[in-house]
mmCIF file of C-alpha atoms in Angstrom:
data_model
loop_
_atom_site.group_PDB
_atom_site.id
_atom_site.type_symbol
_atom_site.label_atom_id
_atom_site.label_comp_id
_atom_site.label_asym_id
_atom_site.label_seq_id
_atom_site.Cartn_x
_atom_site.Cartn_y
_atom_site.Cartn_z
ATOM 1 C CA MET A 1 -1.387 12.523 19.134
ATOM 2 C CA LYS A 2 -4.025 11.372 21.579
ATOM 3 C CA GLU A 3 -3.092 11.005 25.228
ATOM 4 C CA LEU A 4 -1.661 7.782 26.621
ATOM 5 C CA LEU A 5 -4.314 5.696 28.323
ATOM 6 C CA THR A 6 -3.692 3.844 31.539
ATOM 7 C CA GLY A 7 -6.035 1.715 33.588
ATOM 8 C CA VAL A 8 -8.557 -0.943 32.699
ATOM 9 C CA LEU A 9 -10.261 -0.958 29.292
ATOM 10 C CA PRO A 10 -12.819 -3.776 29.473
ATOM 11 C CA ALA A 11 -14.164 -5.584 26.451
ATOM 12 C CA LEU A 12 -17.698 -4.464 25.661
ATOM 13 C CA VAL A 13 -20.311 -7.097 24.858
ATOM 14 C CA THR A 14 -22.712 -6.672 21.953
ATOM 15 C CA PRO A 15 -26.256 -7.249 23.217
ATOM 16 C CA LEU A 16 -28.538 -9.059 20.778
ATOM 17 C CA ASP A 17 -32.190 -9.949 21.028
ATOM 18 C CA GLY A 18 -33.621 -13.418 20.347
ATOM 19 C CA GLU A 19 -33.734 -12.670 16.623
ATOM 20 C CA GLY A 20 -30.105 -11.559 16.485
ATOM 21 C CA ARG A 21 -30.831 -7.829 16.212
ATOM 22 C CA VAL A 22 -28.445 -5.434 17.959
ATOM 23 C CA LYS A 23 -30.056 -3.874 21.037
ATOM 24 C CA THR A 24 -28.775 -0.325 20.535
ATOM 25 C CA GLU A 25 -30.904 0.953 23.403
ATOM 26 C CA LEU A 26 -28.453 -0.740 25.796
ATOM 27 C CA ALA A 27 -25.465 1.330 24.643
ATOM 28 C CA LYS A 28 -26.085 4.204 27.056
ATOM 29 C CA PRO A 29 -26.781 2.035 30.141
ATOM 30 C CA LEU A 30 -23.654 -0.021 29.458
ATOM 31 C CA ILE A 31 -21.517 3.092 29.014
ATOM 32 C CA ASP A 32 -22.966 4.569 32.226
ATOM 33 C CA MET A 33 -22.184 1.332 34.121
ATOM 34 C CA TYR A 34 -18.550 1.311 32.961
ATOM 35 C CA VAL A 35 -18.113 5.009 33.777
ATOM 36 C CA LYS A 36 -19.548 4.410 37.257
ATOM 37 C CA GLN A 37 -17.181 1.462 37.759
ATOM 38 C CA GLY A 38 -14.159 3.576 36.793
ATOM 39 C CA ALA A 39 -13.221 2.079 33.430
ATOM 40 C CA ALA A 40 -10.494 4.030 31.655
ATOM 41 C CA GLY A 41 -12.021 3.185 28.256
ATOM 42 C CA LEU A 42 -13.645 0.358 26.302
ATOM 43 C CA TYR A 43 -12.621 -2.100 23.610
ATOM 44 C CA MET A 44 -15.541 -3.125 21.421
ATOM 45 C CA LEU A 45 -16.266 -5.679 18.702
ATOM 46 C CA GLY A 46 -13.391 -7.988 19.554
ATOM 47 C CA TRP A 47 -14.010 -11.639 20.487
ATOM 48 C CA THR A 48 -16.044 -10.753 23.585
ATOM 49 C CA GLY A 49 -18.095 -8.264 21.569
ATOM 50 C CA GLU A 50 -18.942 -10.893 18.927
ATOM 51 C CA GLY A 51 -17.125 -8.908 16.230
ATOM 52 C CA ALA A 52 -16.026 -12.036 14.404
ATOM 53 C CA ASP A 53 -19.612 -13.287 14.191
ATOM 54 C CA LEU A 54 -21.521 -10.124 13.274
ATOM 55 C CA SER A 55 -22.201 -8.758 9.830
ATOM 56 C CA VAL A 56 -20.569 -5.510 8.785
ATOM 57 C CA GLU A 57 -23.930 -3.769 9.044
ATOM 58 C CA LYS A 58 -24.550 -4.977 12.626
ATOM 59 C CA ARG A 59 -21.038 -3.963 13.613
ATOM 60 C CA LYS A 60 -21.648 -0.477 12.213
ATOM 61 C CA ILE A 61 -24.986 -0.178 14.002
ATOM 62 C CA TRP A 62 -23.459 -1.137 17.361
ATOM 63 C CA ALA A 63 -20.323 0.976 16.876
ATOM 64 C CA GLN A 64 -22.375 4.048 16.062
ATOM 65 C CA ALA A 65 -24.678 3.540 19.048
ATOM 66 C CA VAL A 66 -21.770 3.058 21.475
ATOM 67 C CA LEU A 67 -19.651 5.875 20.071
ATOM 68 C CA GLU A 68 -22.580 8.289 20.243
ATOM 69 C CA ALA A 69 -23.518 7.171 23.774
ATOM 70 C CA GLY A 70 -19.920 7.309 24.985
ATOM 71 C CA ARG A 71 -18.989 10.638 23.408
ATOM 72 C CA GLU A 72 -17.036 12.727 25.921
ATOM 73 C CA GLN A 73 -17.292 9.947 28.529
ATOM 74 C CA LEU A 74 -14.826 7.194 27.602
ATOM 75 C CA PRO A 75 -12.181 6.544 24.967
ATOM 76 C CA ILE A 76 -13.483 3.702 22.811
ATOM 77 C CA PHE A 77 -11.404 1.335 20.688
ATOM 78 C CA VAL A 78 -13.290 -0.254 17.776
ATOM 79 C CA HIS A 79 -12.028 -3.586 16.483
ATOM 80 C CA VAL A 80 -12.391 -3.607 12.688
ATOM 81 C CA GLY A 81 -10.722 -6.934 11.817
ATOM 82 C CA TYR A 82 -11.895 -10.567 11.401
ATOM 83 C CA ASN A 83 -13.114 -10.043 7.844
ATOM 84 C CA GLU A 84 -12.714 -12.464 4.959
ATOM 85 C CA ASN A 85 -13.143 -9.446 2.679
ATOM 86 C CA LEU A 86 -10.399 -7.000 3.684
ATOM 87 C CA ASP A 87 -12.409 -4.131 2.210
ATOM 88 C CA ASP A 88 -14.844 -4.657 5.100
ATOM 89 C CA SER A 89 -12.116 -3.724 7.595
ATOM 90 C CA VAL A 90 -11.365 -0.582 5.616
ATOM 91 C CA GLU A 91 -15.066 0.336 5.567
ATOM 92 C CA LEU A 92 -15.414 -0.327 9.301
ATOM 93 C CA ALA A 93 -12.341 1.793 10.094
ATOM 94 C CA ALA A 94 -13.700 4.754 8.127
ATOM 95 C CA HIS A 95 -17.057 4.349 9.884
ATOM 96 C CA ALA A 96 -15.417 4.211 13.328
ATOM 97 C CA GLU A 97 -13.462 7.380 12.629
ATOM 98 C CA ARG A 98 -16.568 9.163 11.343
ATOM 99 C CA TYR A 99 -18.335 8.462 14.674
ATOM 100 C CA GLY A 100 -15.405 9.470 16.872
ATOM 101 C CA ALA A 101 -13.591 6.271 17.848
ATOM 102 C CA TYR A 102 -10.549 6.860 20.023
ATOM 103 C CA ALA A 103 -8.712 4.149 18.078
ATOM 104 C CA VAL A 104 -9.244 1.260 15.676
ATOM 105 C CA ALA A 105 -7.640 -2.155 15.972
ATOM 106 C CA SER A 106 -7.309 -5.362 14.020
ATOM 107 C CA VAL A 107 -5.916 -8.853 14.189
ATOM 108 C CA GLY A 108 -3.766 -10.003 11.296
ATOM 109 C CA ILE A 109 -5.334 -11.197 8.058
ATOM 110 C CA SER A 110 -4.916 -14.929 8.675
ATOM 111 C CA GLU A 111 -2.444 -17.410 10.072
ATOM 112 C CA SER A 112 -0.978 -17.855 6.590
ATOM 113 C CA ALA A 113 -0.368 -14.171 5.784
ATOM 114 C CA SER A 114 3.173 -12.823 5.943
ATOM 115 C CA LEU A 115 4.273 -9.864 8.012
ATOM 116 C CA GLN A 116 4.438 -7.759 4.835
ATOM 117 C CA ASP A 117 0.888 -8.826 3.857
ATOM 118 C CA ASN A 118 -0.314 -7.705 7.279
ATOM 119 C CA VAL A 119 1.580 -4.416 7.187
ATOM 120 C CA ASP A 120 0.027 -3.678 3.774
ATOM 121 C CA TYR A 121 -3.414 -4.500 5.201
ATOM 122 C CA PHE A 122 -2.823 -2.317 8.271
ATOM 123 C CA LYS A 123 -1.748 0.553 5.997
ATOM 124 C CA ARG A 124 -5.111 0.308 4.203
ATOM 125 C CA ILE A 125 -6.910 0.563 7.553
ATOM 126 C CA ALA A 126 -4.758 3.576 8.495
ATOM 127 C CA GLN A 127 -5.555 5.274 5.185
ATOM 128 C CA ALA A 128 -9.286 4.771 5.789
ATOM 129 C CA ALA A 129 -9.049 6.352 9.251
ATOM 130 C CA PRO A 130 -6.105 8.768 8.950
ATOM 131 C CA GLY A 131 -7.031 10.768 12.053
ATOM 132 C CA THR A 132 -7.478 7.763 14.331
ATOM 133 C CA PRO A 133 -4.723 5.767 16.045
ATOM 134 C CA PHE A 134 -4.314 2.149 14.955
ATOM 135 C CA TYR A 135 -3.509 -0.755 17.287
ATOM 136 C CA ILE A 136 -2.530 -4.325 16.446
ATOM 137 C CA TYR A 137 -4.409 -7.073 18.246
ATOM 138 C CA TRP A 138 -1.533 -9.363 19.316
ATOM 139 C CA VAL A 139 -2.470 -13.005 20.001
ATOM 140 C CA ALA A 140 -0.693 -16.372 19.978
ATOM 141 C CA GLY A 141 2.838 -15.026 20.241
ATOM 142 C CA GLY A 142 2.325 -12.748 17.265
ATOM 143 C CA LYS A 143 2.256 -15.734 14.919
ATOM 144 C CA THR A 144 -1.019 -14.534 13.401
ATOM 145 C CA LEU A 145 0.977 -11.606 12.013
ATOM 146 C CA THR A 146 3.778 -13.632 10.436
ATOM 147 C CA ALA A 147 2.446 -16.800 8.764
ATOM 148 C CA GLY A 148 3.062 -18.770 11.948
ATOM 149 C CA LYS A 149 6.655 -17.682 12.472
ATOM 150 C CA SER A 150 7.900 -16.214 15.727
ATOM 151 C CA ILE A 151 8.583 -12.493 15.756
ATOM 152 C CA GLY A 152 10.227 -10.250 18.283
ATOM 153 C CA PRO A 153 9.155 -6.761 19.312
ATOM 154 C CA ASP A 154 11.971 -4.962 17.481
ATOM 155 C CA GLU A 155 11.217 -6.660 14.147
ATOM 156 C CA LEU A 156 7.473 -6.050 14.443
ATOM 157 C CA LEU A 157 7.818 -2.431 15.497
ATOM 158 C CA LYS A 158 10.291 -1.758 12.696
ATOM 159 C CA ALA A 159 7.816 -3.165 10.134
ATOM 160 C CA MET A 160 4.964 -1.140 11.640
ATOM 161 C CA GLU A 161 6.827 2.121 10.987
ATOM 162 C CA ALA A 162 5.195 1.895 7.536
ATOM 163 C CA VAL A 163 1.748 2.361 9.133
ATOM 164 C CA PRO A 164 1.472 6.093 9.872
ATOM 165 C CA THR A 165 -1.226 5.859 12.548
ATOM 166 C CA PHE A 166 0.212 2.837 14.402
ATOM 167 C CA ARG A 167 0.289 3.636 18.124
ATOM 168 C CA GLY A 168 0.364 0.364 20.023
ATOM 169 C CA ILE A 169 -0.706 -3.189 20.674
ATOM 170 C CA LYS A 170 -3.688 -4.773 22.353
ATOM 171 C CA PHE A 171 -1.725 -7.577 23.948
ATOM 172 C CA THR A 172 -3.669 -10.810 24.478
ATOM 173 C CA ASP A 173 -1.073 -13.391 25.386
ATOM 174 C CA ASN A 174 0.339 -15.040 28.481
ATOM 175 C CA ASN A 175 3.985 -14.443 27.522
ATOM 176 C CA PHE A 176 4.824 -11.572 29.828
ATOM 177 C CA TYR A 177 8.476 -11.746 28.807
ATOM 178 C CA ILE A 178 7.451 -10.524 25.335
ATOM 179 C CA LEU A 179 5.172 -7.907 26.890
ATOM 180 C CA GLU A 180 8.104 -6.609 28.944
ATOM 181 C CA ARG A 181 10.269 -6.549 25.796
ATOM 182 C CA PHE A 182 7.638 -4.427 24.024
ATOM 183 C CA LYS A 183 7.457 -2.105 27.002
ATOM 184 C CA ASN A 184 11.241 -1.769 27.173
ATOM 185 C CA THR A 185 11.497 -0.645 23.545
ATOM 186 C CA GLY A 186 10.070 2.718 24.571
ATOM 187 C CA ARG A 187 8.383 2.867 21.151
ATOM 188 C CA ILE A 188 4.802 2.113 22.143
#
C-alpha cells in the first residue's frame, strides 16, 4: 500500500490556449511551482482542472504531461470520472496507472444511480487500474453516490469493501460532522 499523505494537495488547473488545445509545455513549470510552495501532492482533472469539460483525449494528453513532469516529485491524483460513457472512466483509469498516477478518483455516476450502481462502477475503475489506489470524490452529503438518499460513513465504507483498491475519500463538503465520523471509523 502507498504511504498515507498529509498536507495540502491543491487542485491543478488545465491550461488551454485560445483554440482549446492543452498547453502541455506548462506541466513542468506548474509542478515546479507547487513543489517550491510545499504542496504535498496534486489533484488533477477535477472541477478546477476542467475534467468535466474536456474530451477523453485532452484529459489523457494533460494527465500524461503532468505525470511525466511530476515523476518522483509529487504524488498526483487523477480524476477519471464525469463521463456519460462509463467506459471512458475505465480507459482514463488504465491510462493514469500506465503513466504512474499515485491514485485515481471519481464522482458517482449520476444523482439517480444507486449505491450498488456506483460500487459496480468503482469496481470497473479498480479493475482497470489494479495497482493504483482508488478514491471516491464525495460531494453534496454523499447523495451523488446514493440516488439522492443520505448515507452515513459506516454504510458507505461497508459497501466500498467490494472495491479492492479503495483507499479513501476526497471530501468536498461543508459538513465537518460527517468528515469527523469518517475519520473516527479508522478505516480510511
